[in-house]
């Protein structure tokens, strides 16, 4: 009977010890969660307002890891090992002291029982009887009640306060202070330029500009803190952008002939580098025209340079040689009909006999979807029939007819 009673006592003690470590895990989870949040907020604020170097962010990173690892080991890992009966757990006498401090009726009775239990190994009947008597007085008491899980509610303030601060950052729209700063701490070995609390939105469809034309840059500033002035930095020169209201700014780049790299400067923050791409315009850079009149005219061959408007004899054979630049396609068009397309990107050659007045166009294009068109006029001199103008007079004194007149043709008579 004594052995059963003692076994029940030890079972109750073991249940108490298990609940003791379960309670430590609950309390430890609160501590670990609160420490994770507190140090996360604290270190993020330090990084945000201090603009730390790589060394400073590395220190914060490892300090955060070590501090939270220490708290985790102490309040989670060790109690969990003890719960699994690994390591130096509290013994029955330690448990008895904790129970005695909680229950006044127990006082030192439980500890005395355990001490007497050690002595009863000699099978002293008197001692065994005393143990049995003391156990009976403790039997109605539930030792596990000495541990109250709900008492940990008092510790929740250490978790709820930093959690409320964390949520407040997101509600107020200031979450970037935590998210961006913590990201830089995680990437502590990377150098970061100080990041502006605002962003630029380019309002232009693209950053392309036809070569030698002006480009009007339009941008809008959005973010948590809007600067009053925006500057455009090109190489080592800085120019002020014009404000048009509603956080919109403009700057005119004049006569762009090559790609232009620039960045924006405001509030002490430099933006990324932007590039305005100069799009080469297709064009005719040289044109030579050779005019071969019909042979019967006996007229000499004529050459015309860089002038597409010409005057020719009817039936002349015209040869064009056109030098191109920045061109992938080129066509020569007569009366809306394409007569010839370029076979190379550098020149176009073509010949045609012309019999009447006409216009023609040289149309060039390139991969930038740019097109250039030149239109010219050809005036044709018709080959009129020969003209004979004749006057007849009668000389009465000599009794003869006299003929006077002119014979005309555009080229020659026979």
XYZ file of C-alpha atoms in Angstrom:
414
model
C 0.000 0.000 0.000
C 2.830 2.337 0.882
C 4.539 1.703 -2.430
C 1.376 2.595 -4.420
C 0.908 5.790 -2.439
C 4.537 6.820 -2.975
C 4.318 6.050 -6.696
C 1.286 8.268 -6.988
C 3.186 11.047 -5.252
C 6.105 10.800 -7.705
C 3.710 10.710 -10.661
C 2.164 13.956 -9.450
C 5.641 15.459 -9.097
C 6.571 14.367 -12.622
C 3.371 15.912 -13.976
C 4.231 19.109 -12.148
C 7.756 19.181 -13.636
C 6.337 18.622 -17.150
C 3.853 21.471 -16.705
C 6.653 23.610 -15.256
C 8.671 23.332 -18.488
C 5.557 23.746 -20.630
C 4.943 26.997 -18.812
C 8.558 28.037 -19.422
C 8.058 27.389 -23.156
C 4.945 29.575 -23.222
C 6.708 32.354 -21.356
C 9.829 31.896 -23.502
C 7.806 32.155 -26.745
C 6.473 35.506 -25.592
C 9.970 36.712 -24.725
C 11.476 35.509 -28.008
C 8.663 37.059 -30.083
C 8.971 40.364 -28.264
C 12.768 40.431 -28.588
C 12.556 39.679 -32.316
C 10.170 42.604 -32.829
C 11.890 45.043 -30.465
C 15.349 44.560 -31.958
C 13.900 44.500 -35.500
C 12.251 47.903 -34.997
C 15.188 49.352 -33.051
C 17.887 48.277 -35.526
C 15.772 49.324 -38.530
C 15.354 52.806 -37.053
C 19.071 53.050 -36.312
C 19.930 52.050 -39.893
C 17.351 54.401 -41.435
C 18.341 57.535 -39.554
C 22.091 56.871 -39.412
C 22.766 55.815 -43.032
C 25.309 53.302 -41.778
C 28.252 52.007 -43.742
C 28.865 48.360 -44.595
C 30.685 47.912 -41.269
C 27.818 49.425 -39.272
C 25.179 47.318 -40.987
C 27.307 44.184 -40.542
C 27.495 44.911 -36.807
C 23.702 45.314 -36.592
C 23.149 42.115 -38.577
C 25.296 39.917 -36.342
C 24.158 41.675 -33.160
C 20.549 40.906 -34.102
C 21.400 37.274 -34.831
C 23.410 36.744 -31.625
C 21.007 38.554 -29.296
C 17.960 36.692 -30.567
C 19.848 33.407 -30.699
C 20.812 33.840 -27.043
C 17.213 34.570 -26.055
C 15.988 31.620 -28.142
C 18.446 29.174 -26.591
C 17.689 30.334 -23.058
C 13.908 30.545 -23.279
C 12.998 27.994 -25.980
C 15.740 25.470 -26.708
C 16.768 24.642 -23.111
C 13.198 24.320 -21.709
C 12.283 22.179 -24.745
C 15.225 19.833 -24.060
C 14.249 19.604 -20.405
C 10.652 18.875 -21.416
C 12.013 16.010 -23.494
C 13.974 14.901 -20.401
C 17.321 15.869 -21.877
C 19.860 17.708 -19.777
C 19.837 18.803 -16.142
C 16.160 19.105 -15.227
C 14.903 20.186 -11.838
C 14.652 17.190 -9.472
C 11.831 16.256 -7.159
C 13.276 18.265 -4.245
C 13.505 21.388 -6.420
C 9.932 20.801 -7.497
C 8.924 20.332 -3.867
C 10.391 23.726 -2.947
C 8.466 25.421 -5.780
C 5.234 23.689 -4.749
C 5.864 24.530 -1.097
C 6.263 28.226 -1.970
C 2.907 28.167 -3.739
C 0.839 26.105 -1.282
C 1.108 27.264 2.335
C -0.500 24.037 3.548
C 2.265 22.063 1.929
C 5.082 24.199 3.316
C 8.040 21.847 3.916
C 5.958 18.668 4.247
C 6.619 17.511 0.703
C 10.340 18.119 1.005
C 10.382 16.189 4.347
C 8.624 13.266 2.658
C 11.285 13.098 -0.016
C 14.054 13.259 2.600
C 12.368 10.524 4.665
C 11.926 8.465 1.512
C 15.698 8.416 1.152
C 16.017 7.178 4.748
C 13.354 4.495 4.361
C 15.642 2.521 2.100
C 16.790 0.798 5.337
C 13.195 -0.496 5.662
C 12.629 1.363 8.900
C 8.992 0.661 9.678
C 8.581 3.787 11.787
C 9.896 6.022 9.020
C 7.649 4.342 6.439
C 4.644 4.913 8.655
C 5.547 8.600 9.016
C 5.858 8.945 5.191
C 2.505 7.270 4.708
C 0.888 9.659 7.189
C 2.366 12.790 5.518
C 1.373 11.617 2.012
C -2.223 11.231 3.132
C -2.284 14.888 4.237
C -0.979 15.987 0.784
C -3.169 13.704 -1.332
C -6.025 16.202 -1.861
C -3.624 18.833 -3.206
C -3.073 19.056 -6.985
C 0.557 20.055 -7.407
C 0.075 21.092 -11.016
C -2.133 23.954 -9.822
C 1.074 25.626 -8.664
C 1.612 26.372 -12.383
C -0.932 28.731 -13.967
C -0.585 29.128 -17.730
C -2.902 32.128 -17.713
C -0.528 34.050 -15.465
C 1.591 34.578 -18.579
C -0.963 37.104 -19.806
C 0.929 39.690 -17.790
C 3.964 39.083 -20.004
C 2.014 39.647 -23.234
C 2.581 43.399 -22.951
C 6.209 42.810 -23.992
C 4.904 41.311 -27.230
C 1.829 43.449 -27.866
C 3.551 46.837 -27.455
C 6.234 46.292 -30.159
C 3.621 44.538 -32.333
C 1.371 47.604 -32.081
C 4.315 49.852 -33.027
C 5.068 47.556 -35.978
C 1.462 47.723 -37.216
C 1.395 51.496 -36.697
C 4.242 51.923 -39.185
C 2.155 50.177 -41.865
C -1.046 52.046 -41.048
C 0.750 55.410 -41.245
C 2.376 54.566 -44.586
C 5.869 54.612 -43.069
C 6.467 50.887 -43.483
C 9.339 51.625 -45.887
C 11.416 52.725 -42.867
C 11.305 49.151 -41.547
C 11.201 47.152 -44.772
C 13.909 49.010 -46.689
C 16.212 49.405 -43.687
C 15.908 45.740 -42.702
C 16.608 44.717 -46.309
C 19.830 46.731 -46.238
C 20.807 45.112 -42.922
C 20.247 41.642 -44.391
C 22.410 42.610 -47.395
C 24.961 44.086 -45.030
C 27.941 43.366 -47.310
C 26.449 45.447 -50.158
C 27.150 49.152 -50.535
C 23.966 51.228 -50.857
C 23.585 54.789 -51.992
C 21.332 56.758 -49.640
C 17.809 56.094 -50.927
C 15.432 58.985 -51.457
C 12.006 59.008 -49.758
C 10.441 59.733 -53.179
C 10.459 58.359 -56.702
C 10.401 59.771 -60.218
C 7.798 58.864 -62.806
C 8.821 59.679 -66.375
C 5.689 60.945 -68.122
C 7.124 60.759 -71.637
C 6.170 57.685 -73.654
C 9.846 56.864 -74.058
C 13.311 58.387 -73.859
C 13.852 58.462 -77.622
C 14.618 61.629 -79.565
C 15.122 62.176 -83.290
C 18.706 63.263 -83.883
C 19.292 67.040 -83.837
C 15.814 67.748 -82.450
C 14.820 69.054 -78.993
C 13.470 66.758 -76.284
C 11.155 67.987 -73.525
C 11.520 65.762 -70.475
C 8.404 65.533 -68.288
C 8.436 63.830 -64.909
C 6.341 63.551 -61.776
C 7.626 63.134 -58.210
C 5.753 60.732 -55.915
C 6.561 59.507 -52.420
C 6.462 60.312 -48.755
C 8.471 63.529 -48.929
C 8.211 65.691 -52.061
C 11.146 68.070 -52.797
C 10.453 71.616 -53.952
C 13.188 71.671 -56.589
C 14.470 69.135 -59.105
C 17.809 69.449 -60.879
C 18.963 67.686 -64.041
C 22.626 66.697 -63.927
C 24.380 66.186 -67.278
C 28.040 65.238 -66.906
C 29.395 67.859 -64.498
C 26.707 70.446 -65.186
C 23.515 70.888 -63.189
C 20.356 72.568 -64.502
C 17.138 73.395 -62.693
C 13.943 71.780 -63.976
C 10.815 73.885 -64.388
C 7.902 73.168 -62.046
C 4.477 73.060 -63.741
C 2.444 72.254 -60.596
C 1.042 69.057 -59.066
C 4.592 67.770 -58.477
C 5.277 67.762 -62.232
C 8.556 69.112 -63.635
C 9.915 69.732 -67.145
C 13.340 70.218 -68.682
C 14.149 70.905 -72.352
C 17.158 69.166 -73.899
C 18.147 71.160 -76.971
C 19.408 69.772 -80.288
C 20.340 66.255 -79.226
C 22.869 64.765 -81.628
C 24.119 61.787 -79.570
C 22.796 59.703 -76.684
C 22.536 61.809 -73.513
C 23.031 60.336 -70.037
C 21.627 62.267 -67.094
C 20.428 61.804 -63.549
C 18.115 63.754 -61.286
C 19.147 65.502 -58.092
C 16.760 66.601 -55.332
C 16.926 66.881 -51.560
C 20.527 65.663 -51.574
C 19.601 62.382 -53.302
C 20.875 61.277 -56.692
C 18.652 59.186 -58.934
C 19.698 56.373 -61.200
C 21.203 57.266 -64.578
C 18.715 57.754 -67.417
C 19.603 57.784 -71.109
C 17.912 59.721 -73.895
C 18.559 57.726 -77.055
C 19.364 59.781 -80.129
C 17.647 58.180 -83.114
C 19.555 58.658 -86.356
C 17.450 60.158 -89.112
C 17.660 58.433 -92.521
C 18.790 60.857 -95.167
C 20.237 61.409 -98.612
C 23.717 62.807 -98.209
C 24.702 63.017 -101.862
C 22.904 62.737 -105.171
C 24.274 62.795 -108.688
C 22.070 62.916 -111.786
C 23.347 62.242 -115.288
C 21.154 63.365 -118.211
C 21.599 61.615 -121.565
C 19.623 63.540 -124.249
C 18.374 61.630 -127.316
C 21.153 61.104 -129.872
C 19.375 62.975 -132.642
C 19.620 66.145 -130.608
C 23.407 66.097 -130.687
C 23.195 67.641 -127.183
C 25.959 66.904 -124.718
C 25.558 64.755 -121.618
C 24.779 66.883 -118.577
C 25.518 66.189 -114.912
C 23.649 67.709 -111.978
C 24.853 67.445 -108.359
C 22.623 67.529 -105.250
C 19.618 68.989 -107.001
C 16.732 66.794 -107.976
C 14.783 69.455 -109.880
C 15.932 69.263 -113.515
C 14.957 70.390 -117.014
C 15.495 67.849 -119.777
C 14.768 67.186 -123.407
C 11.891 64.897 -124.189
C 12.999 61.261 -124.227
C 16.168 61.863 -122.221
C 17.566 58.925 -120.254
C 18.117 59.970 -116.631
C 20.496 58.128 -114.302
C 20.444 58.663 -110.546
C 23.103 57.638 -108.061
C 21.970 58.394 -104.508
C 24.243 58.174 -101.479
C 22.409 57.243 -98.250
C 23.126 57.479 -94.521
C 21.434 55.811 -91.527
C 19.156 54.029 -93.955
C 17.982 50.439 -94.187
C 15.403 50.895 -96.948
C 15.135 53.376 -99.775
C 12.697 53.670 -102.700
C 12.295 55.975 -105.678
C 8.651 56.634 -106.525
C 7.113 58.055 -109.726
C 3.423 58.929 -109.693
C 2.821 56.846 -106.526
C 4.465 53.827 -108.088
C 7.624 52.376 -106.602
C 10.158 52.112 -109.418
C 13.159 50.872 -107.459
C 14.149 49.814 -103.949
C 17.643 49.974 -102.541
C 19.681 46.784 -102.515
C 22.242 48.124 -100.075
C 22.085 50.448 -97.114
C 24.517 52.908 -98.644
C 23.322 53.863 -102.108
C 20.553 53.582 -104.666
C 21.114 53.640 -108.429
C 18.336 53.947 -110.996
C 17.692 55.055 -114.569
C 14.564 55.963 -116.502
C 13.560 57.633 -119.767
C 11.306 60.611 -119.243
C 8.848 61.873 -121.870
C 6.601 64.233 -119.916
C 6.590 66.525 -116.936
C 6.563 64.525 -113.702
C 7.309 64.551 -110.002
C 9.241 61.883 -108.149
C 10.124 61.132 -104.538
C 13.058 59.523 -102.766
C 11.792 57.823 -99.585
C 14.278 56.440 -97.033
C 13.638 54.671 -93.696
C 15.553 52.797 -90.983
C 15.195 50.466 -88.003
C 14.178 53.387 -85.759
C 10.878 53.610 -87.679
C 11.958 56.991 -88.978
C 11.263 58.087 -92.548
C 12.568 60.876 -94.736
C 10.989 61.909 -98.028
C 12.356 64.246 -100.731
C 10.151 65.291 -103.655
C 11.428 66.824 -106.905
C 10.053 68.003 -110.254
C 11.254 67.159 -113.754
C 10.334 69.634 -116.492
C 10.399 68.209 -120.007
C 10.992 70.337 -123.140
C 8.905 68.786 -125.941
C 10.558 68.095 -129.281
C 8.455 70.373 -131.502
C 8.199 69.970 -135.305
C 10.477 72.184 -137.452
C 8.913 75.562 -138.397
C 9.184 77.324 -141.753
C 8.107 80.970 -142.038
C 8.047 82.176 -145.714
C 7.245 85.569 -147.293
C 6.900 86.073 -151.053
C 7.442 89.432 -152.844
C 7.307 90.309 -156.553
C 9.965 92.556 -158.035
C 8.185 94.214 -160.987
C 11.261 95.975 -162.266
C 13.079 92.735 -162.659
C 9.930 90.778 -163.175
C 10.849 88.111 -160.595
C 9.547 86.663 -157.355
C 11.620 87.115 -154.194
C 11.220 84.716 -151.261
C 12.204 85.677 -147.651
C 11.726 83.625 -144.479
C 13.142 81.533 -141.592
C 13.459 77.823 -140.960
C 13.639 76.803 -137.259
C 14.131 73.591 -135.247
C 15.056 72.861 -131.632
C 18.246 71.048 -132.490
C 19.328 70.810 -136.164
C 18.124 71.090 -139.720
C 18.807 68.996 -142.771
